[in-house]
Short mmCIF file of C-alpha atoms and ligand atoms in Angstrom, two decimals:
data_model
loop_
_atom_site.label_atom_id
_atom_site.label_comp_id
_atom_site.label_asym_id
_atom_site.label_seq_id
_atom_site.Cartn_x
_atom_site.Cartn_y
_atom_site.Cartn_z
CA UNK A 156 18.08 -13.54 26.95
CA UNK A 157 17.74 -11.60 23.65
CA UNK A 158 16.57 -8.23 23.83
CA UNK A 159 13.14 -7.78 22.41
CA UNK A 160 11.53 -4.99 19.76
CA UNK A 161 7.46 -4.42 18.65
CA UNK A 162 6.58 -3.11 15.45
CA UNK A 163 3.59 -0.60 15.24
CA UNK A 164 2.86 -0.25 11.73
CA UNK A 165 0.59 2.66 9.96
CA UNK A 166 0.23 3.43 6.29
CA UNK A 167 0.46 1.96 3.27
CA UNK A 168 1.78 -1.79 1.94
CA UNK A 169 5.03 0.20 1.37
CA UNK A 170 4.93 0.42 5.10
CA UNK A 171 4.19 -2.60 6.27
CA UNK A 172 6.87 -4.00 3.66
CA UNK A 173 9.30 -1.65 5.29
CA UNK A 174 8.47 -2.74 8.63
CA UNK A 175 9.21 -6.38 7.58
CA UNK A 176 12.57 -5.46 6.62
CA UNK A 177 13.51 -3.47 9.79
CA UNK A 178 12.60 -6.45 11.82
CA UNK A 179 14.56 -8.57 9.61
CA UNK A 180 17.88 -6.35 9.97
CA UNK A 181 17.15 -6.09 13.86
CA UNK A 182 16.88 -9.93 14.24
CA UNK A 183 20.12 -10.10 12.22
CA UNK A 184 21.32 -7.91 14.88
CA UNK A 185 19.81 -10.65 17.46
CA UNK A 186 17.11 -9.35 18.37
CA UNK A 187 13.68 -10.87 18.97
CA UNK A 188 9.92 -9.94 17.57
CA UNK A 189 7.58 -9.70 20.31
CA UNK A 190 3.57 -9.24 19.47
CA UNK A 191 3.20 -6.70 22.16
CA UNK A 192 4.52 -3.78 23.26
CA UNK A 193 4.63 -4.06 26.89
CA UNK A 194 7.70 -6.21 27.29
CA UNK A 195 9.40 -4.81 25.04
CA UNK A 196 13.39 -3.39 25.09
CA UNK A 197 12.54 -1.61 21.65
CA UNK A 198 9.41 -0.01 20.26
CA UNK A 199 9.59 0.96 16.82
CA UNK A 200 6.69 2.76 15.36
CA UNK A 201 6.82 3.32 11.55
CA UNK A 202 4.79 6.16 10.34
CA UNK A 203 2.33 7.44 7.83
CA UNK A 204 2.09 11.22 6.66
CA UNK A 205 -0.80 10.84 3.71
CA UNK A 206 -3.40 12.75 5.91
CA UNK A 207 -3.20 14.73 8.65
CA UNK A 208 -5.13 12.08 10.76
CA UNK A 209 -2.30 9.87 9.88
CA UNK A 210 0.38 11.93 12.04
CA UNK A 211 -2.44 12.37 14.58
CA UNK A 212 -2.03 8.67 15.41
CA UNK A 213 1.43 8.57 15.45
CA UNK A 214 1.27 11.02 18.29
CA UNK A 215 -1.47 9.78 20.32
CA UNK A 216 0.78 6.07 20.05
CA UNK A 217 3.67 7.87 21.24
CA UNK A 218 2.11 9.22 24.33
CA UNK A 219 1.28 5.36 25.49
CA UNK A 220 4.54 4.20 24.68
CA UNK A 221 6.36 7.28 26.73
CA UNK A 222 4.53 5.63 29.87
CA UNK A 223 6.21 2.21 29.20
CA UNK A 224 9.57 4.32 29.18
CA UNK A 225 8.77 5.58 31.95
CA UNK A 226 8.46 2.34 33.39
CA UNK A 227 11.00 0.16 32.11
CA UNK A 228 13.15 2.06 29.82
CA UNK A 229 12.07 1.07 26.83
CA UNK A 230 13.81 2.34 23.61
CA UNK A 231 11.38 4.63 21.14
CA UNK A 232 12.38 5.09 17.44
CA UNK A 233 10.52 6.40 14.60
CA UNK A 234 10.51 5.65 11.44
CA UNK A 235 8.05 6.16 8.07
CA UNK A 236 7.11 9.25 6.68
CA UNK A 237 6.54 11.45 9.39
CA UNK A 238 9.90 10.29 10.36
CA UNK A 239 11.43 11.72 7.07
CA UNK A 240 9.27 14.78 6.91
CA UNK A 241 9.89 16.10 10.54
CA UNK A 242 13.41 14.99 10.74
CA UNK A 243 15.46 16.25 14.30
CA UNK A 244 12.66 18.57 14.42
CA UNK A 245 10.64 15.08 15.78
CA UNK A 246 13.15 14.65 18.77
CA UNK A 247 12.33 18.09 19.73
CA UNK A 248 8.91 17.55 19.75
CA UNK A 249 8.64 13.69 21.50
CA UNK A 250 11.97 14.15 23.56
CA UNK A 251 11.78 10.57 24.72
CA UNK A 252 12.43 9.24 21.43
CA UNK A 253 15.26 7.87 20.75
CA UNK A 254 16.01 7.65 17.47
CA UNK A 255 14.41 8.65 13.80
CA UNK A 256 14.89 6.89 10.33
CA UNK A 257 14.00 7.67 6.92
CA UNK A 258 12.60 5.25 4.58
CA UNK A 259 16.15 5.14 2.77
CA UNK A 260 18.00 3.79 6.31
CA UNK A 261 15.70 0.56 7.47
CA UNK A 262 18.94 -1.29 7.56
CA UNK A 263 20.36 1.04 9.83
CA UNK A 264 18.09 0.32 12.45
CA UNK A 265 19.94 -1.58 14.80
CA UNK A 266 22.75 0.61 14.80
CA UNK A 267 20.35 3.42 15.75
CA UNK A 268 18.81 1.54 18.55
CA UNK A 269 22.14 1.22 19.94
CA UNK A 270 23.17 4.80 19.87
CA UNK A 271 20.27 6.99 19.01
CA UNK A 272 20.60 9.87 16.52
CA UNK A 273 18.62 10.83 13.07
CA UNK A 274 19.28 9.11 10.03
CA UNK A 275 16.94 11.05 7.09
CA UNK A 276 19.18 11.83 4.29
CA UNK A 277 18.16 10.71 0.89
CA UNK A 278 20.62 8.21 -0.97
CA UNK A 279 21.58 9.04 -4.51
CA UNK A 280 19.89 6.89 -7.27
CA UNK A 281 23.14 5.76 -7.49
CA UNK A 282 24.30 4.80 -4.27
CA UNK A 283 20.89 2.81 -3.36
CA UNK A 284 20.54 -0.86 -2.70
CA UNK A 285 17.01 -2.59 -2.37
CA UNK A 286 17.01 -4.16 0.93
CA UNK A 287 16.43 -8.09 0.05
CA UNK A 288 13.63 -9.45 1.43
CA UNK A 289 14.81 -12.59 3.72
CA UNK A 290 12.19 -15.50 2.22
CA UNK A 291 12.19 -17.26 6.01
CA UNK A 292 9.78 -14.61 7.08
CA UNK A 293 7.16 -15.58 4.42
CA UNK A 294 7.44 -19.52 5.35
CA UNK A 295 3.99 -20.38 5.96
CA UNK A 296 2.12 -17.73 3.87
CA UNK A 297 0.13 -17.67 0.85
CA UNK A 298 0.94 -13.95 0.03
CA UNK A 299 3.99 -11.73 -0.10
CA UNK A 300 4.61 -8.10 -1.14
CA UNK A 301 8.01 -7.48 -3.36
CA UNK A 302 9.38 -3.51 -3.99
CA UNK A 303 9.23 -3.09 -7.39
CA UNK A 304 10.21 0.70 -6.96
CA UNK A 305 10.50 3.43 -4.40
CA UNK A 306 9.78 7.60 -4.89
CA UNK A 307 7.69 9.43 -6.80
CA UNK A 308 8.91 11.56 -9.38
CA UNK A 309 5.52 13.35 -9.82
CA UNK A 310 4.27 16.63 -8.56
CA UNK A 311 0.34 16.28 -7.29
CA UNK A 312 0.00 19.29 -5.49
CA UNK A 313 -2.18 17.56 -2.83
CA UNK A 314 0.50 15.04 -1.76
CA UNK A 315 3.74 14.66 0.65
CA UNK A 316 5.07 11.57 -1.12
CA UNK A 317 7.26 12.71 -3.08
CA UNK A 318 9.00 14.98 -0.21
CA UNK A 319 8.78 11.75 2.19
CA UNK A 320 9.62 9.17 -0.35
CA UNK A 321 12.19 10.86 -2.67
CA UNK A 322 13.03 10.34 -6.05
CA UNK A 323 11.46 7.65 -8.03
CA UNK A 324 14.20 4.68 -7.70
CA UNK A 325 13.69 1.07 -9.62
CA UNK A 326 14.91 -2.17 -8.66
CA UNK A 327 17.07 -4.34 -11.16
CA UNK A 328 14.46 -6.76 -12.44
CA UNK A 329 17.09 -9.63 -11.81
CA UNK A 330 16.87 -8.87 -8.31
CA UNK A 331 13.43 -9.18 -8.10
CA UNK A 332 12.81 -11.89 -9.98
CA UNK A 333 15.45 -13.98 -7.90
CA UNK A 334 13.39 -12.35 -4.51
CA UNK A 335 10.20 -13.92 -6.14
CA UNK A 336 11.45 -17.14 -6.75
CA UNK A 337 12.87 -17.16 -3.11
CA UNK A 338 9.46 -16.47 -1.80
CA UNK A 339 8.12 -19.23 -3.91
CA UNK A 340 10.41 -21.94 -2.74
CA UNK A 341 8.79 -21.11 0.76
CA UNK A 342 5.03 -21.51 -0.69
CA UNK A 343 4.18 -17.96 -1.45
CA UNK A 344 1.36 -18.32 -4.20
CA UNK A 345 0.69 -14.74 -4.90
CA UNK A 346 2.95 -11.84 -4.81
CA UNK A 347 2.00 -7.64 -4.78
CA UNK A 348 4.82 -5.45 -6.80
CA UNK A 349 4.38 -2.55 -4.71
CA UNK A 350 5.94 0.93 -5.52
CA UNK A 351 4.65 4.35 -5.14
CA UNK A 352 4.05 4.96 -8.48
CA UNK A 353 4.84 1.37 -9.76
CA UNK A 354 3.50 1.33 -13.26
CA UNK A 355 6.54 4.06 -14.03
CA UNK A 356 8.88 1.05 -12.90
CA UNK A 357 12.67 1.19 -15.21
CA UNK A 358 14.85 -1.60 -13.91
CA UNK A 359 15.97 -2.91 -16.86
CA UNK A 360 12.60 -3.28 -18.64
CA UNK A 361 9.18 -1.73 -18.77
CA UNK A 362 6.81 -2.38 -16.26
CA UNK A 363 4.66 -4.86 -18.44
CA UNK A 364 7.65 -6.92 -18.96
CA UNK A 365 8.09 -7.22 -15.65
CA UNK A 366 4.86 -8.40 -14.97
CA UNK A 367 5.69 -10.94 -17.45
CA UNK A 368 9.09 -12.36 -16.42
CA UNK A 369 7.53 -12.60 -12.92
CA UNK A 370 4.44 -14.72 -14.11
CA UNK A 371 7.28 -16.79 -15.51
CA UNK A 372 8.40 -17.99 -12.41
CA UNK A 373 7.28 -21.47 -11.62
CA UNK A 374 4.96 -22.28 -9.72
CA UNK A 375 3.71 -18.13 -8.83
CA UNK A 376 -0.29 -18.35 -9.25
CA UNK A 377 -1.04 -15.04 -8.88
CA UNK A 378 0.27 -11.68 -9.69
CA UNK A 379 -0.71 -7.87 -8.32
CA UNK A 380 0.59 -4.28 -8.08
CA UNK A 381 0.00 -0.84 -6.72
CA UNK A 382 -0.53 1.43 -6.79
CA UNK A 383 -0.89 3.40 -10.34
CA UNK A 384 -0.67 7.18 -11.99
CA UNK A 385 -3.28 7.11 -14.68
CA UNK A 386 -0.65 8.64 -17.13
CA UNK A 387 1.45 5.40 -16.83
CA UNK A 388 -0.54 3.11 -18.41
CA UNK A 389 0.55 2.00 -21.29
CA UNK A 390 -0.85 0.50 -23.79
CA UNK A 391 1.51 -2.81 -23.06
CA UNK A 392 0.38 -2.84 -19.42
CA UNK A 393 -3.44 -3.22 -21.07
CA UNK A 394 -2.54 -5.83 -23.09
CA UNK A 395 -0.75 -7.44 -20.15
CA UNK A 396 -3.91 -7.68 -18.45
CA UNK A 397 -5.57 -9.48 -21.20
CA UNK A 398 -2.75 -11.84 -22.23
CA UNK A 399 -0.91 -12.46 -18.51
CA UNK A 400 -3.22 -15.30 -16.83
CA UNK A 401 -1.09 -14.91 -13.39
CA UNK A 402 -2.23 -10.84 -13.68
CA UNK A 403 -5.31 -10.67 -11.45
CA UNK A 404 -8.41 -8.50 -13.00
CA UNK A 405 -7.66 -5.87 -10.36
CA UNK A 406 -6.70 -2.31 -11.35
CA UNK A 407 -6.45 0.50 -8.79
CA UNK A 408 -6.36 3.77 -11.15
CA UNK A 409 -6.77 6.54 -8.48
CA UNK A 410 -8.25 9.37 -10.48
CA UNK A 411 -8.31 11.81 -7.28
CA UNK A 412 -11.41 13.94 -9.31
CA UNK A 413 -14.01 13.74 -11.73
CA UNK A 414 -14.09 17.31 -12.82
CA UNK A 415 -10.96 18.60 -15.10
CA UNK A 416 -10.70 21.97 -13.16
CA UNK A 417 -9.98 20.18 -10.35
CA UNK A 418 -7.31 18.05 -11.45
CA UNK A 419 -5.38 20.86 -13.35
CA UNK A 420 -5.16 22.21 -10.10
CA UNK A 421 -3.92 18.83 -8.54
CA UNK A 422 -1.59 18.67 -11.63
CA UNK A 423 -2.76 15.44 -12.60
CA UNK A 424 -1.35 15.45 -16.36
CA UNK A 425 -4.85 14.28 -17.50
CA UNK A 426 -8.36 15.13 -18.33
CA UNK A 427 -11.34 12.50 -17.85
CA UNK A 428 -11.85 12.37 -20.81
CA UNK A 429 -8.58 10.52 -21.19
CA UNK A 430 -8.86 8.67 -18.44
CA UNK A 431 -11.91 7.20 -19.61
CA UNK A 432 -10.25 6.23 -22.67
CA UNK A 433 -7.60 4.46 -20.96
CA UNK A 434 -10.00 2.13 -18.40
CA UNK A 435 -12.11 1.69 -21.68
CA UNK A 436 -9.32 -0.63 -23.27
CA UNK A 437 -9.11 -3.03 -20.06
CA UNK A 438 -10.51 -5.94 -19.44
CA UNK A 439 -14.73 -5.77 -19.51
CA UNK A 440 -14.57 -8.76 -15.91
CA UNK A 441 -11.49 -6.13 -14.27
CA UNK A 442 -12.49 -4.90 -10.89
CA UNK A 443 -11.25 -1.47 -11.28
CA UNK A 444 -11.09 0.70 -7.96
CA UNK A 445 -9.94 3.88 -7.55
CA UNK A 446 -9.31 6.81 -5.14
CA UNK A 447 -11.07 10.28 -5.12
CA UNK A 448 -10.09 13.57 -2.53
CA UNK A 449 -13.50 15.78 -1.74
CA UNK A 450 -12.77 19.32 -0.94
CA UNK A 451 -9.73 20.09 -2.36
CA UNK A 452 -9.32 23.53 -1.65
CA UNK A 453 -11.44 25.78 -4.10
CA UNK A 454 -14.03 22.76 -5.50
CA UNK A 455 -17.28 24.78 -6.46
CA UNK A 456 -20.65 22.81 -6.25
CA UNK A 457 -20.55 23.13 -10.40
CA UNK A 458 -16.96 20.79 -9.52
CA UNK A 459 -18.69 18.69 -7.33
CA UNK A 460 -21.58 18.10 -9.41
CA UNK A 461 -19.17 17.15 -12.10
CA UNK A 462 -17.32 14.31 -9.89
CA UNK A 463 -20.67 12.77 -8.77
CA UNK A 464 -21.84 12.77 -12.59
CA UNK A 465 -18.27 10.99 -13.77
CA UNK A 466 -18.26 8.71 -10.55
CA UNK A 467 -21.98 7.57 -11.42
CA UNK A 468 -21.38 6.79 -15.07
CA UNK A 469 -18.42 4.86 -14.26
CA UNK A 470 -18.66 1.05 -12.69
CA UNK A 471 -15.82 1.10 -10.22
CA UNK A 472 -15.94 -1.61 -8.16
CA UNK A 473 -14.78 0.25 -5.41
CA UNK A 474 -13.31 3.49 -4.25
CA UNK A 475 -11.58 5.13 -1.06
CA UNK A 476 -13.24 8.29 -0.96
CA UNK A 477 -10.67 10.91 1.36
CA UNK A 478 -11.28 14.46 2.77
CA UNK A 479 -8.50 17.02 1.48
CA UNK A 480 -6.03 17.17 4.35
CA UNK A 481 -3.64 20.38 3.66
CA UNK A 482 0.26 18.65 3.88
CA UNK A 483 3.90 20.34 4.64
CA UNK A 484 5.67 21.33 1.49
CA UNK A 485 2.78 20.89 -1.07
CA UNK A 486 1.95 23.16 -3.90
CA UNK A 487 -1.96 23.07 -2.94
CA UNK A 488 -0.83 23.98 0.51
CA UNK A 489 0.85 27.27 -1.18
CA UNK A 490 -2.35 28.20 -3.17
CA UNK A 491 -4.80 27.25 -0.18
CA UNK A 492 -5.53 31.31 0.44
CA UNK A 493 -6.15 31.91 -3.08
CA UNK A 494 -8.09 28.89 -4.17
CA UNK A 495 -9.95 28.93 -1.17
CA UNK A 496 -10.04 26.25 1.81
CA UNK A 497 -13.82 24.50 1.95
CA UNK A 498 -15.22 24.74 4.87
CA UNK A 499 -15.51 21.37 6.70
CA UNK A 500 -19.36 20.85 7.24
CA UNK A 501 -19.37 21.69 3.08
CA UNK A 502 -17.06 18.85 2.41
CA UNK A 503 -18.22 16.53 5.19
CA UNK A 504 -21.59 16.84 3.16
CA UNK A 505 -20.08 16.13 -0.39
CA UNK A 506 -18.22 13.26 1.00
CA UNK A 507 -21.50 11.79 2.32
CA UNK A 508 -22.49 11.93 -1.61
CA UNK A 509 -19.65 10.41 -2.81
CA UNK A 510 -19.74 7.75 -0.41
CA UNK A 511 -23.44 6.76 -0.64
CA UNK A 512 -23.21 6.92 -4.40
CA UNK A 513 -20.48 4.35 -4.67
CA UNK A 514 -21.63 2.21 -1.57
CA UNK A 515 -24.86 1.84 -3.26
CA UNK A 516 -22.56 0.69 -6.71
CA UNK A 517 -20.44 -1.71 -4.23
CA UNK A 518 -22.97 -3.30 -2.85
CA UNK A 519 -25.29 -4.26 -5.78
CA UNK A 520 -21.99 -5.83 -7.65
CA UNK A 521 -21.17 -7.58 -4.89
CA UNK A 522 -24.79 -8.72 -4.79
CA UNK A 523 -24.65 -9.74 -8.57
CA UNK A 524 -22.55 -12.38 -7.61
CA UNK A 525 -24.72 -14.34 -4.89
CA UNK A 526 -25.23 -18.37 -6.03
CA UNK A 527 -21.79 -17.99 -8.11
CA UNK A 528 -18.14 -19.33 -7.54
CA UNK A 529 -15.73 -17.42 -7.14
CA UNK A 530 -11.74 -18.71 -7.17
CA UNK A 531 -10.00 -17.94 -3.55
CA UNK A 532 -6.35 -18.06 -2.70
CA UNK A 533 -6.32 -18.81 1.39
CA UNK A 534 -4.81 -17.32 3.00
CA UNK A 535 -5.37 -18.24 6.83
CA UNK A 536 -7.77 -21.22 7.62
CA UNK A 537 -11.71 -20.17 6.01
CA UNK A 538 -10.14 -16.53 4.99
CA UNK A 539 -8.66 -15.57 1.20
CA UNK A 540 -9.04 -13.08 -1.22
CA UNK A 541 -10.75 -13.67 -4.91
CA UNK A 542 -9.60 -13.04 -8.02
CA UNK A 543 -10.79 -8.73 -7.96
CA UNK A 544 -8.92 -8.95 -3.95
CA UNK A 545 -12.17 -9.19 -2.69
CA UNK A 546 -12.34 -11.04 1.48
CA UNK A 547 -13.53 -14.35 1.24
CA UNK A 548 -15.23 -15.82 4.58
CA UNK A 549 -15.67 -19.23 3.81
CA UNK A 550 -16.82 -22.83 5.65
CA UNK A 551 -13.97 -25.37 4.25
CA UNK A 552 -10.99 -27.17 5.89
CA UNK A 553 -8.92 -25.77 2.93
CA UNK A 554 -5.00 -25.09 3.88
CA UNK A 555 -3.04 -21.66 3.75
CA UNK A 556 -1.42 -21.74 0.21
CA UNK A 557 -4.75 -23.62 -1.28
CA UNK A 558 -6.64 -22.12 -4.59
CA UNK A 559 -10.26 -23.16 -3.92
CA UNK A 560 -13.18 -22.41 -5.65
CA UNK A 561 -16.03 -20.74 -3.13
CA UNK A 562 -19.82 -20.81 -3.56
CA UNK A 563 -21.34 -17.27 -2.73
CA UNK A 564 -24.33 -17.42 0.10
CA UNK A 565 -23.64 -14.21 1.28
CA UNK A 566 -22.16 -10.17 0.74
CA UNK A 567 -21.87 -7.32 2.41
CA UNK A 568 -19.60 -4.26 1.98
CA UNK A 569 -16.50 -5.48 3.07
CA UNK A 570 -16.35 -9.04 2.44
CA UNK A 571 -18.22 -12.17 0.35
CA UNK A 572 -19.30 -15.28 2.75
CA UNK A 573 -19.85 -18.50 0.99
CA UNK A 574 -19.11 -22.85 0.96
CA UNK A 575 -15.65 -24.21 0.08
CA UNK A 576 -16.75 -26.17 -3.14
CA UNK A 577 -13.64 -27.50 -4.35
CA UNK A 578 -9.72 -27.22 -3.98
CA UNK A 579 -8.39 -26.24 -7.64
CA UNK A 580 -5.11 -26.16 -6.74
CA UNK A 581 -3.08 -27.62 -3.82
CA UNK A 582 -0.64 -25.80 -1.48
CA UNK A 583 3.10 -27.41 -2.17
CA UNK A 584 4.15 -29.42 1.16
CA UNK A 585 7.44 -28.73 2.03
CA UNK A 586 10.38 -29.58 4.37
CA UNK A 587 10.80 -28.07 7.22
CA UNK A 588 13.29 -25.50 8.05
CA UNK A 589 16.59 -27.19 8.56
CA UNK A 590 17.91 -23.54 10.78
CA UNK A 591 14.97 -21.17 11.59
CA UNK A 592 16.34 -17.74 11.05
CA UNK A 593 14.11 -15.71 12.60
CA UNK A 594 12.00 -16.57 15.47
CA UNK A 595 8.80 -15.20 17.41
CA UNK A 596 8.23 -15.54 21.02
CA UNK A 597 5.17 -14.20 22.63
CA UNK A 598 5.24 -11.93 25.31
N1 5AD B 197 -5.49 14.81 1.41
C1 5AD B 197 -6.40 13.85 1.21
N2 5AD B 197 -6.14 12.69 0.55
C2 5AD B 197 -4.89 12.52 0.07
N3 5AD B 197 -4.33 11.53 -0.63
C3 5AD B 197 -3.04 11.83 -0.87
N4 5AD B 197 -2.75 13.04 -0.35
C4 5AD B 197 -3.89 13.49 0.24
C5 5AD B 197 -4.23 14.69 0.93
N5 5AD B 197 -3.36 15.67 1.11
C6 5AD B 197 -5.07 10.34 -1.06
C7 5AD B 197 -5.03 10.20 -2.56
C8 5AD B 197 -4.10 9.03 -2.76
C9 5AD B 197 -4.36 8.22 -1.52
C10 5AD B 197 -3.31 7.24 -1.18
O1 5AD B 197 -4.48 9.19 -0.51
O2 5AD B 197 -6.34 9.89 -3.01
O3 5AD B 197 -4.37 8.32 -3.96
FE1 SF4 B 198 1.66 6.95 4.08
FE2 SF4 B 198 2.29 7.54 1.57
FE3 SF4 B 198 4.19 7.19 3.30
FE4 SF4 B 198 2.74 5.10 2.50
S1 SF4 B 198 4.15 6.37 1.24
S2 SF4 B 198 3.33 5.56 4.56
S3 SF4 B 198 0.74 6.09 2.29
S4 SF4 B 198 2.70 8.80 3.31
#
């Protein structure tokens, strides 16, 4: 009987991309996935370090998954960015954990579970290789996500990436390309180029080329990325928008403030003013979304004032609104005395502004488009995403893989609910596996 590992993924799509890999190299190894953790030989939790509640979770997860190794011996590793932050200093913290990997060693991760140890070093630009995504674990789906680029070469003085990630690193575009077309041969419709700062991409082209020698692969429908620095969009990544009809009308531009104060402190490289330039030139139907942190540590209410006044003249379509969460080995960290931590009730109430400003914004776009059509990519039976990566509930016997065109009846927050109207495009039908590589069994 093959011996059996459980994923438990936090974070980002870099994450979950990372996750896919690991399992990949451990079922290589001969092991098998198994949905839940309970019978497990192997639990393998792969971390997230953007907020402080992030590592919170990682620790609460490890104190269930102690009892189960209690039980039955079950192997613990750790991998992510809390993984590459803490280090050996995470063994001395969980004990019962068996093993830690950075985000540079997924393909060591059999060999760890074997013999334990730490494995956090970065690779030189050099020396790294792009794990290769194996296509057989995207059989049967409409969407994929492809690494475009790892690191972050930037220096926002709210943020650990660039300490838990490394140095920005790009794939060889020929390499991804040939990943893309694998993917496609096994029905994926829509792929994500997913980097930490993937509009700085340098594999052998600029990012916008990219984009384009990706839509050129036959029989790709749709085409998205993220996430974005403001100060890499080029002018050619614009025009790709406007000229590249696999490029989907979504943009996510985090602009982490609306006041410039603010983000001099951040060291965001830009004012709004630019900014505002920039998003001016896209698209006018582009869903643009962005992020924004509340409370960064010395925000005055004249600061405040000024990000609800740039947030209310500008129509983002949506936005992931964060409390400031002080991180390890961060310049704001450094300066928190000086500038001056806000106190939470202060930036609990801010938030609240924030958030009911653009909720009210979400809602009455989403509501704009009740009686229309828009154009879904399913993804599982009566669930896809449009165009702007909005959910799609929808009443339709459409198949996985389908583009179908979806009446809206109904909207909410989170998700559209409408009729199937008509299938635009079919899902290819293909063979069947002759060798299934990797295989599932339930526990
Ligand atoms: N505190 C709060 N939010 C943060 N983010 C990154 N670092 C922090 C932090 N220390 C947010 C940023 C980023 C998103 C992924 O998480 O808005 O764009
Ligand atoms: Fe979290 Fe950032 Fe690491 Fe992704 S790259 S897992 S968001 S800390």
């Amino acid at each position: 009987m093959a011996r059996s590992y459980y994923i438990h993924t936090f974070g980002c799509q870099m994450n979950e991309s990372d996750s896919q890999r690991m399992g990949e190299a451990l079922a290589r190894a001969g092991w098998q996935q198994i949905l839940a953790p309970d019978a497990a030989d192997l639990v393998l939790v792969n971390t997230c370090s953007i907020r402080e509640k992030a590592e919170d979770k990682l620790f609460s997860a490890l104190g269930r998954y102690r009892l189960l190794k209690a039980q039955r011996g079950t192997r613990i590793g750790v991998a992510g960015c809390v993984a590459q932050q803490e280090k050996e200093k995470l063994l001395q913290r969980a004990p019962f954990v068996d093993f830690v990997l950075g985000p540079d060693h997924l393909d060591e991760v059999p060999r760890l579970a074997e013999q334990g140890g730490v494995a956090t070093d970065f690779l030189d630009t050099e020396e790294y290789l792009f794990p290769q995504a194996d296509p057989e674990t995207s059989r049967g789906r409409a969407t994929a996500f492809v690494t475009a680029m790892k690191g972050c070469d930037n220096v926002c003085s709210f943020c650990v990436v660039p300490y838990t990630r490394g140095r920005e690193v790009s794939r060889p575009y020929a390499e991804l390309v040939r990943e893309v077309a694998s993917l496609v041969a096994v029905g994926v419709r829509e792929v994500t180029l997913i980097g930490q700062n993937v509009n700085s991409y340098s594999g052998g082209c600029t990012f916008a080329e990219l984009i384009r020698r990706v839509a050129a692969v036959p029989g790709l429908l749709r085409i998205r990325f993220t996430t974005s620095h403001p100060m890499d969009l080029s002018p050619e990544l614009t025009r790709a928008f406007h000229e590249v009809p696999q490029l989907m009308p979504h943009f996510h531009l985090p602009v982490q403030h609306g006041a410039d104060s603010v983000l001099q402190r951040m060291r965001r490289k830009y004012t709004i003013a630019e900014y505002e330039r920039r998003i001016a030139e896209l698209p006018r139907d582009l869903s643009l979304t962005s992020d924004i942190i509340v409370g960064f540590p010395g925000e005055t209410e004249g600061e405040h004032a000024q990000n609800l006044a740039f947030l209310a003249r500008t129509a983002f379509d949506n936005l992931f609104s964060f409390l400031y969460s002080p991180r390890p080995h961060t310049g704001a960290l450094l300066k928190l005395a000086e500038w001056g931590e806000i106190p939470r009730p202060l930036a609990l109430r801010r938030l609240g502004e924030v958030q009911a400003l653009q909720m009210a914004r979400t809602n009455e776009r989403r509501r704009a488009r009740l009686g229309g059509e828009v154009e879904v990519l399913v993804e599982s039976p009566g669930f896809g995403r449009s165009r702007e990566n909005w959910a799609v509930h929808f009443e339709g016997d459409a198949a996985v893989g389908d583009l179908v065109r979806v009446r809206v009846q109904g909207t909410s927050l989170v998700a559209l609910r409408g009729a199937q109207e008509a299938v635009v495009v079919k899902a290819p039908v293909f063979e069947p596996p002759a060798r299934r590589r990797l295989s599932v069994v339930n526990a």
